[in-house]
Short mmCIF file of C-alpha atoms in Angstrom, two decimals:
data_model
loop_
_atom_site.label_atom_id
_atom_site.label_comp_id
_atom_site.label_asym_id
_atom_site.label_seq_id
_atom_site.Cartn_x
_atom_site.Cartn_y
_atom_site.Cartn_z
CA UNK A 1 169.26 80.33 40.15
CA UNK A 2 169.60 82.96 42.58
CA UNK A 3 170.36 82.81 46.22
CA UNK A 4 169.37 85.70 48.91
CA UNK A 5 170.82 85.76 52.87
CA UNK A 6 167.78 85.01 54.46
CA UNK A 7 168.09 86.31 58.55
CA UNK A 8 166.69 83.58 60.73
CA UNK A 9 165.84 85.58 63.64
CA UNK A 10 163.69 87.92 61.09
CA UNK A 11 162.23 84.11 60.09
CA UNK A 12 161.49 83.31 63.93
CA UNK A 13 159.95 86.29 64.03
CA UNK A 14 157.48 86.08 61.49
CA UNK A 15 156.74 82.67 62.43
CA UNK A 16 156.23 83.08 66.28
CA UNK A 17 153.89 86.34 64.80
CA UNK A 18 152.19 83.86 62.55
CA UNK A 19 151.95 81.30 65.41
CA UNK A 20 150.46 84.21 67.43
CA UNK A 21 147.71 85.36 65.06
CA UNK A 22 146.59 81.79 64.19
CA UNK A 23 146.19 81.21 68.02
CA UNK A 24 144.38 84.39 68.12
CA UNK A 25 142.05 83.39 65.40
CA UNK A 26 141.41 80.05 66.71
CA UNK A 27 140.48 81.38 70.05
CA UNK A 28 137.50 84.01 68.16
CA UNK A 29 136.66 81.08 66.29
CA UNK A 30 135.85 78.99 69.65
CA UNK A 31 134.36 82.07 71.31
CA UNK A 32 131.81 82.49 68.87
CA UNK A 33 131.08 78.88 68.67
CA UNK A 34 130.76 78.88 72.45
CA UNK A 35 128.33 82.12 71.99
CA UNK A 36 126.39 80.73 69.30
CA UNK A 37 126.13 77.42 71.77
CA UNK A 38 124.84 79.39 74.43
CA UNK A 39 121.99 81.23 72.52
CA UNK A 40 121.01 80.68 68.93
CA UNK A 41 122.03 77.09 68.72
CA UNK A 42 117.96 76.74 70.80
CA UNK A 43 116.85 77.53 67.69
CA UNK A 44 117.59 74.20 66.55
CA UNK A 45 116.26 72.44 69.79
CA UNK A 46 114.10 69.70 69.48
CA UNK A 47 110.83 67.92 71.10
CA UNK A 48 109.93 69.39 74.90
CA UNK A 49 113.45 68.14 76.56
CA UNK A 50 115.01 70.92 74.44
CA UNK A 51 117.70 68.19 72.40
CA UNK A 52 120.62 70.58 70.76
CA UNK A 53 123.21 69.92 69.05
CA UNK A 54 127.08 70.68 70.49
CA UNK A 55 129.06 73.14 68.33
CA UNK A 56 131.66 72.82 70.63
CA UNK A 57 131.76 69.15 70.86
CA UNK A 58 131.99 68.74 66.81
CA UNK A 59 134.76 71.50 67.02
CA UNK A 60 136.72 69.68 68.88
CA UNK A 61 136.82 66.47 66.97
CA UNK A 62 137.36 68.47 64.06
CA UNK A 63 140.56 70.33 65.49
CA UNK A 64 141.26 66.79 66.74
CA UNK A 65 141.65 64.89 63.86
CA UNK A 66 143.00 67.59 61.41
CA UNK A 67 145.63 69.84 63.54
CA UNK A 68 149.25 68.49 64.56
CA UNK A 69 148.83 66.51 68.01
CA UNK A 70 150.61 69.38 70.38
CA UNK A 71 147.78 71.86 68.90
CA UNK A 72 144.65 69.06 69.13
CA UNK A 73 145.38 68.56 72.81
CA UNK A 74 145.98 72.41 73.47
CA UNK A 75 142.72 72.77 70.95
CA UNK A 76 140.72 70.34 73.14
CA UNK A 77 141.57 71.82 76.80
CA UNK A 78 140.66 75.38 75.21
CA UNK A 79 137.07 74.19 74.12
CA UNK A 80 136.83 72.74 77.04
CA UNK A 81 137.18 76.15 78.96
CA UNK A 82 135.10 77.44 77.04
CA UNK A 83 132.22 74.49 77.30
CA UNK A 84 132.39 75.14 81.02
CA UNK A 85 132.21 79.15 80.99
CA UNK A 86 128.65 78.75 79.40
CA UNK A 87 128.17 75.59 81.28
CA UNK A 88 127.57 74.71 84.88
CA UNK A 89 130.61 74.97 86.27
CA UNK A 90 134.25 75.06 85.67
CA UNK A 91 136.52 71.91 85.30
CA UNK A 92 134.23 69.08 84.31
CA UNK A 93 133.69 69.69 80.50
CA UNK A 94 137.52 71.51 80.61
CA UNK A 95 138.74 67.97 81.77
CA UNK A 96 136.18 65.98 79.94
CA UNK A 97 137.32 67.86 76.66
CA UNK A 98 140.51 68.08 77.22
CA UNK A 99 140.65 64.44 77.88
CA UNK A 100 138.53 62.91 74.81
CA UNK A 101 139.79 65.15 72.59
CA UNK A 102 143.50 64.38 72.87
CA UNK A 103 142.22 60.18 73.12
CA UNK A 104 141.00 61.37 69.33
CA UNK A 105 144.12 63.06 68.39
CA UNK A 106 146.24 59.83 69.59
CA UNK A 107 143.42 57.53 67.75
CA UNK A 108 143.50 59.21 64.97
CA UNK A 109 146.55 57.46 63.38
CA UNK A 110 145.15 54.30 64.46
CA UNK A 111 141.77 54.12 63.61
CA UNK A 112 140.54 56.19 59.75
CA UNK A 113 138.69 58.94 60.13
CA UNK A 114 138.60 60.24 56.27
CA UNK A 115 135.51 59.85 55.78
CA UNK A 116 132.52 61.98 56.59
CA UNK A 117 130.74 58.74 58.20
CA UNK A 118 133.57 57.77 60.29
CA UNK A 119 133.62 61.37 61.50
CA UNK A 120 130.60 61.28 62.81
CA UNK A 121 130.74 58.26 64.66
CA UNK A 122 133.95 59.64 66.11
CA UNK A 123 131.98 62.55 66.81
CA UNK A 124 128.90 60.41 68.98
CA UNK A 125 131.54 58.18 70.66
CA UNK A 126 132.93 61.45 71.76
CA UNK A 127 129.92 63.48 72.59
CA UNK A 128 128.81 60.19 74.72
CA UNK A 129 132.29 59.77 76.65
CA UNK A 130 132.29 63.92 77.21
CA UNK A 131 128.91 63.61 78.85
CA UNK A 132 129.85 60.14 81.15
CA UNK A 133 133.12 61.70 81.93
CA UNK A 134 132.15 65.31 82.96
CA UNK A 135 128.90 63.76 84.31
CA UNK A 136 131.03 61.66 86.70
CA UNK A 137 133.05 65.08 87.38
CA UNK A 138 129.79 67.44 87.76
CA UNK A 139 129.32 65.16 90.70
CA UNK A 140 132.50 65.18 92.55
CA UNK A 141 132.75 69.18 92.22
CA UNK A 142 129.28 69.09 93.66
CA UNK A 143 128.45 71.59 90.70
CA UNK A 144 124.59 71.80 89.83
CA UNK A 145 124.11 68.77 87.34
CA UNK A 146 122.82 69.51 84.55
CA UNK A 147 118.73 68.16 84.47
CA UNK A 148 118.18 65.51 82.16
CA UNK A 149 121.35 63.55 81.93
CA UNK A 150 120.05 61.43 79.17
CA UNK A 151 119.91 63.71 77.01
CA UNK A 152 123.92 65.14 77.46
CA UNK A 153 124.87 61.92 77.29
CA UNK A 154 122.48 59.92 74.46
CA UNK A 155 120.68 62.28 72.81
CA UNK A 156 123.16 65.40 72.30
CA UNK A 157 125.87 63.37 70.90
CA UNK A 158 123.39 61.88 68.36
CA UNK A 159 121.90 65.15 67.18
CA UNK A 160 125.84 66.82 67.28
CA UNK A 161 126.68 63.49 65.26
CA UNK A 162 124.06 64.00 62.60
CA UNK A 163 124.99 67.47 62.17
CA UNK A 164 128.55 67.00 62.01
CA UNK A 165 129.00 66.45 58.38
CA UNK A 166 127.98 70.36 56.89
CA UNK A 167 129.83 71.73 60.08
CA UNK A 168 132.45 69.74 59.36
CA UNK A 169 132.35 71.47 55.79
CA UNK A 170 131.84 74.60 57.48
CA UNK A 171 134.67 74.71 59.57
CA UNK A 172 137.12 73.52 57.10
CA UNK A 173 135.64 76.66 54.59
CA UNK A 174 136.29 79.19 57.62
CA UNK A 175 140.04 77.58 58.50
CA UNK A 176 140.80 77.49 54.58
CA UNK A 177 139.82 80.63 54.23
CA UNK A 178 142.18 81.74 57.29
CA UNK A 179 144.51 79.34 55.47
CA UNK A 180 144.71 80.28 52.37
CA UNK A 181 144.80 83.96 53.91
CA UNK A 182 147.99 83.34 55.72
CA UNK A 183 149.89 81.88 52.37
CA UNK A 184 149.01 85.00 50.40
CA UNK A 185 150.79 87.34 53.38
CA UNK A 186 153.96 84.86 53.62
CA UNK A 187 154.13 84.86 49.60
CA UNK B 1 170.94 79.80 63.62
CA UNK B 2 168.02 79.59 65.11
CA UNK B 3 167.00 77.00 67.22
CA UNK B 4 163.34 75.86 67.40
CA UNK B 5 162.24 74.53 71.06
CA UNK B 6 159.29 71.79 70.49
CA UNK B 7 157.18 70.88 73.36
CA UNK B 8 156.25 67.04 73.53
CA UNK B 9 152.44 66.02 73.26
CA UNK B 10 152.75 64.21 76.54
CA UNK B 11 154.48 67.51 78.43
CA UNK B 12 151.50 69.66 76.97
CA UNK B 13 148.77 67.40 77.75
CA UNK B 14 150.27 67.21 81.26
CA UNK B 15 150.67 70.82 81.12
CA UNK B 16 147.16 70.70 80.58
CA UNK B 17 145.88 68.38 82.67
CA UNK B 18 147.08 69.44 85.28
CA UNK B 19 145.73 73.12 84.79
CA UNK B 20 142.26 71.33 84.07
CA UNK B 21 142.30 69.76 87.16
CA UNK B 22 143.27 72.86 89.84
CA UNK B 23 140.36 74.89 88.09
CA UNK B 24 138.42 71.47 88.90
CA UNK B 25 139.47 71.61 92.51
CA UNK B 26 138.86 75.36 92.84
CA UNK B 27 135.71 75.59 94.62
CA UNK B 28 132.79 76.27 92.86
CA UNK B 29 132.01 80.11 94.43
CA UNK B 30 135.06 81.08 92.92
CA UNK B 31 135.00 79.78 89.31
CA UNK B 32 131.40 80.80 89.15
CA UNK B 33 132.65 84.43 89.06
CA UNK B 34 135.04 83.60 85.97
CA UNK B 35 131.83 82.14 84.60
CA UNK B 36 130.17 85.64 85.35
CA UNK B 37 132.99 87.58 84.25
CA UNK B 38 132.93 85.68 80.76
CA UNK B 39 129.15 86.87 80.58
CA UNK B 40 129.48 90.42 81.79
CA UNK B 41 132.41 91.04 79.07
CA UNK B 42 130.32 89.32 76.49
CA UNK B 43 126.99 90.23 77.28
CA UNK B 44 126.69 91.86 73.79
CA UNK B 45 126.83 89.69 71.38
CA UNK B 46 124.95 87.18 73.70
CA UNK B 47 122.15 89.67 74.23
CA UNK B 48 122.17 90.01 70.32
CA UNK B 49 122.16 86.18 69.97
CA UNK B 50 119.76 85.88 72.40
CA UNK B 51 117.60 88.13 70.92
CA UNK B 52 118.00 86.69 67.28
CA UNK B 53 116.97 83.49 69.22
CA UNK B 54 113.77 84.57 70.95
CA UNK B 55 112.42 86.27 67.83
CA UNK B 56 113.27 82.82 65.71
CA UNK B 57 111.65 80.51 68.45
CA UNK B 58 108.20 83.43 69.17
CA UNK B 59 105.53 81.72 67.59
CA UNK B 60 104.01 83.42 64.84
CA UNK B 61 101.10 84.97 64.66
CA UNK B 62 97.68 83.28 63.61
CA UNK B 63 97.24 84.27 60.06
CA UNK B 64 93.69 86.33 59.78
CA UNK B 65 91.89 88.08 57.41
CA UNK B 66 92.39 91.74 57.01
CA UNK B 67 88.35 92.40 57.40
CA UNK B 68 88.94 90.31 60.96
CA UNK B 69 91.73 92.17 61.44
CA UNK B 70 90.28 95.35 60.90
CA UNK B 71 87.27 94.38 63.36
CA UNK B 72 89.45 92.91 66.64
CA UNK B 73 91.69 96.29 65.98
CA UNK B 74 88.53 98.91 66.26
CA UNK B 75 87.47 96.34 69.18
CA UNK B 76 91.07 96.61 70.71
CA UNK B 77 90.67 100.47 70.29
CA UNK B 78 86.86 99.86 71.83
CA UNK B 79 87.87 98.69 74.43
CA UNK B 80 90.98 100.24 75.45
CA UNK B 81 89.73 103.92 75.12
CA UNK B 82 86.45 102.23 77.75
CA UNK B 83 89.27 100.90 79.95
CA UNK B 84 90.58 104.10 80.39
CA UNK B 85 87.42 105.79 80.71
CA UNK B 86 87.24 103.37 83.20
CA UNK B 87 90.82 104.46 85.02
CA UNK B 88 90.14 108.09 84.75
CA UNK B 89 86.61 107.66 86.78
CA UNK B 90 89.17 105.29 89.26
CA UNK B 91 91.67 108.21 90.09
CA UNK B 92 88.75 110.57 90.20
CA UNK B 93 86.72 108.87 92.86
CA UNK B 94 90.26 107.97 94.46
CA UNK B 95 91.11 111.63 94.93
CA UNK B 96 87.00 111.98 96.18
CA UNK B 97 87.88 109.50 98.85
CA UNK B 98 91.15 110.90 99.94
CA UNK B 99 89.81 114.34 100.22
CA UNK B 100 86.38 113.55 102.01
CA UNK B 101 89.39 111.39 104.40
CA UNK B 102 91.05 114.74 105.01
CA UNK B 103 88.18 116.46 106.01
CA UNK B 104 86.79 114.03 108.59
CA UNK B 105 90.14 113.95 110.09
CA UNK B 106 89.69 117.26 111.94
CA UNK B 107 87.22 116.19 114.66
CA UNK B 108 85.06 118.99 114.59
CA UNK B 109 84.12 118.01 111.49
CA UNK B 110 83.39 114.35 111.45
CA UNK B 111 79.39 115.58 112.86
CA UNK B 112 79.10 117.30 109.41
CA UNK B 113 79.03 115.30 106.18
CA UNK B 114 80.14 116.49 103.01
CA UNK B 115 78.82 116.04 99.87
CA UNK B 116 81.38 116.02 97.11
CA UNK B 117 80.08 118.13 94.27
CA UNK B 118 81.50 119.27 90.51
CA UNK B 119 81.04 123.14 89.66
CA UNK B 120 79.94 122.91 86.05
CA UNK B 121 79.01 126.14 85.41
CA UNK B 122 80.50 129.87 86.71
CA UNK B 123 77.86 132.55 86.12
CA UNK B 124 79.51 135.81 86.01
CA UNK B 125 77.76 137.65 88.87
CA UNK B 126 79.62 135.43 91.65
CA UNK B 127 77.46 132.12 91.17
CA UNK B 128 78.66 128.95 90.33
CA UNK B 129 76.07 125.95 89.57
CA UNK B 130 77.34 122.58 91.02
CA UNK B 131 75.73 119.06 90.18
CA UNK B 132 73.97 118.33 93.48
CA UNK B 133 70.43 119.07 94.41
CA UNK B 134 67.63 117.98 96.58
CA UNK B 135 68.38 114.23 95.43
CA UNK B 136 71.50 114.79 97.28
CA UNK B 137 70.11 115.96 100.32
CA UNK B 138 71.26 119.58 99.54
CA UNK B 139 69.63 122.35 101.50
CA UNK B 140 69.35 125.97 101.20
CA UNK B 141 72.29 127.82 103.10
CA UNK B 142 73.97 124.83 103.05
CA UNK B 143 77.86 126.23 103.19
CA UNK B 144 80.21 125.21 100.40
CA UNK B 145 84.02 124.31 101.32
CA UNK B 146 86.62 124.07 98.33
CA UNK B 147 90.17 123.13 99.12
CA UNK B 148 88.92 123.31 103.28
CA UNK B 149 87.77 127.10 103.06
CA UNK B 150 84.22 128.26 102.78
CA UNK B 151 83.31 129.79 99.56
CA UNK B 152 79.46 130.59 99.54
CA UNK B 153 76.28 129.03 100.50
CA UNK B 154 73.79 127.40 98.71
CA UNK B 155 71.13 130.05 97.49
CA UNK B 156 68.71 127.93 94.80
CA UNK B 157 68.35 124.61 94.66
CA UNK B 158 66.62 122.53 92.33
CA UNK B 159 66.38 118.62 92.44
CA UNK B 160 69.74 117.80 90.08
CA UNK B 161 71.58 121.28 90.50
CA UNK B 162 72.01 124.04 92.52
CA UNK B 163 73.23 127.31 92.80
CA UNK B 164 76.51 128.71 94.84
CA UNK B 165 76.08 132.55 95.82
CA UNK B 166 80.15 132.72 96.02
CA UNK B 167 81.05 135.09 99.29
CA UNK B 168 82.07 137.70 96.97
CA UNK B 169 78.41 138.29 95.64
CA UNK B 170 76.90 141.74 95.83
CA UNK B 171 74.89 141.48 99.36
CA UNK B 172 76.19 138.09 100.39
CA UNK B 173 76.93 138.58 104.14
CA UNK B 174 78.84 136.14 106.34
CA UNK B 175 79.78 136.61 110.24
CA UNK B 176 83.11 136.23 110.57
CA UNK B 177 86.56 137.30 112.56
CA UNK B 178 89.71 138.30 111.97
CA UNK B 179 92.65 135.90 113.64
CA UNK B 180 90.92 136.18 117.25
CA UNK B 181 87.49 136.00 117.87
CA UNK B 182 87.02 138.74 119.82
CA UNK B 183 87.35 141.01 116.59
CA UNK B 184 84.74 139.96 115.29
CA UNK B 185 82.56 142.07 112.10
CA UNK B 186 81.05 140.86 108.93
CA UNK B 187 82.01 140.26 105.26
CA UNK B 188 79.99 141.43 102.59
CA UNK B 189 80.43 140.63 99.06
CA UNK B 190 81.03 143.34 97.12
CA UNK B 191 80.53 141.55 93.46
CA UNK B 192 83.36 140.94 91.25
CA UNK B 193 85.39 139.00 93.30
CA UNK B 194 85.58 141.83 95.97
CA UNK B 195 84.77 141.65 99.88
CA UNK B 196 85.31 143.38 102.95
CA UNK B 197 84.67 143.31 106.48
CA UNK B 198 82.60 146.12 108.45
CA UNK B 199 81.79 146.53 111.74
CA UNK B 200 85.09 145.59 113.05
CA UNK B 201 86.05 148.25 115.59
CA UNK B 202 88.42 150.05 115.19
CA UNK B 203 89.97 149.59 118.68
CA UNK B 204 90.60 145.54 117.60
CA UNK B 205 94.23 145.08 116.27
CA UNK B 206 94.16 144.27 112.64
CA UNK B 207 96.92 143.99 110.03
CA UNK B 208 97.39 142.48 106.89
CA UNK B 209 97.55 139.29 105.99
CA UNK B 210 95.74 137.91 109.50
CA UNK B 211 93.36 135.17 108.72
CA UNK B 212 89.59 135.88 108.72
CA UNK B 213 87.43 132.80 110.05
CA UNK B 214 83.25 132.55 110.11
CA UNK B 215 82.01 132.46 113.43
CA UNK B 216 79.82 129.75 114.29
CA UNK B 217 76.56 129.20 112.50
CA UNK B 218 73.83 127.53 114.50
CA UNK B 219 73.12 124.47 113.41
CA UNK B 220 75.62 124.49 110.49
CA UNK B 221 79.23 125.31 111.26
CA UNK B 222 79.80 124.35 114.66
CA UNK B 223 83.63 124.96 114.20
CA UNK B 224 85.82 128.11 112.80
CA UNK B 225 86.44 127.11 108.90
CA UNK B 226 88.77 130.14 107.23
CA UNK B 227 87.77 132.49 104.35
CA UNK B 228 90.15 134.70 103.96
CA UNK B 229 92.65 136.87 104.62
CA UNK B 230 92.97 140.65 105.12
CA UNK B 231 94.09 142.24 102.27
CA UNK B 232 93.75 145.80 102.97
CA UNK B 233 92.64 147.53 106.28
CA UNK B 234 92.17 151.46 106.85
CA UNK B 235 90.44 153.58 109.01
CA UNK B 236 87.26 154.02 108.06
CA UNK B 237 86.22 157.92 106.75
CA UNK B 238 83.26 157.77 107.20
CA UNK B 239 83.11 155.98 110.36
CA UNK B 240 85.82 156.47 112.09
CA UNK B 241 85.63 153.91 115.04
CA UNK B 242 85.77 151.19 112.30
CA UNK B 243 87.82 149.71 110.15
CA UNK B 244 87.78 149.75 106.38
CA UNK B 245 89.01 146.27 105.73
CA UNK B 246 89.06 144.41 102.55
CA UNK B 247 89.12 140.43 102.30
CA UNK B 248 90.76 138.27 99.74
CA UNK B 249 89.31 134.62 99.45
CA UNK B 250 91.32 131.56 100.95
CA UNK B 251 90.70 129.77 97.50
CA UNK B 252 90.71 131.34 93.89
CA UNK B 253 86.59 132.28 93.55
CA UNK B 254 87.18 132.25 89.82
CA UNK B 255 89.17 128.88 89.45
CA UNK B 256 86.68 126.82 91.40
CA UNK B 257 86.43 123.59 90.32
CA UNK B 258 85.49 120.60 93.04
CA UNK B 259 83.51 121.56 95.98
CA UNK B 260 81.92 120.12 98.61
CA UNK B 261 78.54 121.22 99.98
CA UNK B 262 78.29 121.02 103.83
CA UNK B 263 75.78 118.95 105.46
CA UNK B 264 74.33 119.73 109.02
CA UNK B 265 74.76 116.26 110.65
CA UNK B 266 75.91 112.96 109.75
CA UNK B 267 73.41 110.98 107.42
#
């Protein structure tokens, strides 16, 4: 066997660098998610009361069952932000998200969520607390609630539930891919 | 060695929290504008989203038959070419209104009426042939403004057409003067586009470029319309108390295209 010096600072660097870039890349991710919301996700609308489905809401749960609990809760607040810049108003859906999202990430070790099924009911309790919570908050800004309450509270979390299993898939493809990415540049 | 510094979960959330709940507290005027700024800096890809989105949700067109198709597009064509057929005879009668308006603004005028007429055809020896006749109410002598300066007088008249002997024709006489009235003389048409004025004595001041005006016509022009302008002016050779003056037209003789044939009295 052979041994090398390894410099830990050079180490530090490389990993605060890594740290940086997979921050980075998590933050395009969520931006285009949070564009896609906004505009083409109305493609998918359904019946008159224009029912969508929440990118943003299943990212979440996915960042908060599968990333490190400092990184779920920072993951959550960030959606959040993002929720409320194509939103009503800022701070409701920041909090709401933030909020739910580290609940999941504390949950998660408690209650399985393995499987696909369980996933999606994580996904509909969440979607339903979001939309109570940030309801509740909408009013006490004295923001413009958004019409139709049922339907951010009931019906959302059900369609974002019922999608959640192939965006589950694809969001673990497009963080494997970063994944698998990053290994090849340390190696 | 390098020492890593970890954050607990419960100081980030905090951390977070806590930032979550000032922008919550910060009124709503203000965070709108981060909400604006967001849209401003990404208002490309949304506009390209949004556009992907509107062409996915447009409802397609009904599926027809290319023989149906064929027949609504020569009907389209139909009737787009009548409706602006339709626009053109719009702005035409619009500019007929606005410049019969013009004329009856000068007060004089408003106990004359004017009948609008098109010149559609220029004879060469200084006759033009508008589209009004008897069925108009034409008369002979009737004078002919274009552009608010007399250009001839009615010399045939038929009951759809009649015919314009311009001011330039050979023998066409008019009583006018030059810039005062007391020089007064008359212009003669000379044919070709060429006038002058005689019997102006010589004694009147005249230079070039003063405007020439027709004197009043009983029963026709109660008021001084313009018709020219000298162009020339000598002493006469021949006659040397008078000038030798030549006119040119107020309005382009040979460009004439909308007139309008004076009436004596309002109908």
């Amino acid at each position: 066997m052979s041994y090398c010096l390894v410099d830990h600072s050079v180490v530090e660097d490389i990993n605060v660098e890594g740290q940086l870039m997979h921050w980075i890349r998590f933050t395009i991710l969520i931006l285009i998610a949070a564009i896609v919301q906004s505009s083409l996700v109305n493609v998918l609308a359904l019946t008159d009361a224009q029912i969508k489905p929440n990118l943003l809401l299943v990212l979440m749960v996915f960042f908060a069952i599968r990333c490190p609990a400092q990184e779920a809760i920072v993951s959550a607040f960030l959606i959040g932000l993002f929720a409320d810049l194509i939103g009503a108003g800022m701070g409701p859906q920041l909090l709401a998200f933030g909020i739910i999202g580290s609940l999941i990430s504390e949950v998660r070790h408690i209650l399985v969520m393995r499987h696909i099924p369980q996933q999606m009911i994580a996904v509909f309790a969440a979607g339903l607390l979001c939309g109570l919570v940030s309801l509740i908050l909408f009013r006490i800004k004295g923001c413009p609630v958004p019409t139709q309450t049922g339907h951010l509270i009931l019906w959302q979390p059900l369609y974002s539930a019922a999608l959640a299993g192939p965006l589950f898939w694809l969001f673990q493809f497009v963080t494997s891919l970063h994944h698998s990415k990053h290994r090849s540049v340390i190696s | 060695m390098g020492s890593k510094t970890t954050t607990s979960k419960r100081t980030v959330f905090l951390g977070c929290f806590l930032g979550a709940t000032i922008v919550l507290l910060v009124p709503h005027g203000l965070t709108s504008k981060c909400q604006y700024a967001f849209r401003r800096v990404f208002c490309v890809p949304l506009g390209i989203s949004r556009s992907l989105t509107l062409s996915a949700t447009a409802p397609a067109p009904p599926e027809i038959s290319s023989e149906k198709y064929h027949t609504l597009q020569q009907e389209f064509q139909k009737l787009s070419n009548h409706a602006a057929n339709l626009t053109a005879v719009i702005t035409k009668q619009e500019g007929t209104i606005d410049r019969l308006t013009q004329l009856r603004v000068e007060p004089e005028w408003q106990k004359l009426s004017f009948v609008p007429a098109n010149v559609f055809t220029a004879q060469g020896d200084d006759n033009v042939v508008i589209n009004r006749g008897t069925r108009d109410l034409v008369q002979l002598k009737c004078f002919i403004l274009a552009n608010n300066a007399i250009v001839g007088k009615v010399s045939e008249i038929q009951k759809h057409q009649a015919t314009i002997e311009l001011i330039s024709h050979q023998g066409a006489f008019l009583p006018v003067y030059i810039n005062t009235r007391e020089t007064q003389g008359v212009c003669h048409g000379l044919g070709q586009g060429q006038m002058e004025i005689q019997s102006v004595r010589y004694n009147r001041p005249v230079a070039m470029g003063q405007p020439v005006y027709t004197c009043n016509q009983a029963g026709l022009l109660g008021t001084p319309i313009i018709v020219g302008k000298v162009a020339a002016c000598d002493r006469n050779e021949k006659e040397p108390y008078l000038w030798k003056i030549e006119m040119a037209p107020a309005v382009n003789l040979t460009q004439l295209d909308r007139v309008d044939v004076v009436l004596p009295g309002r109908p």
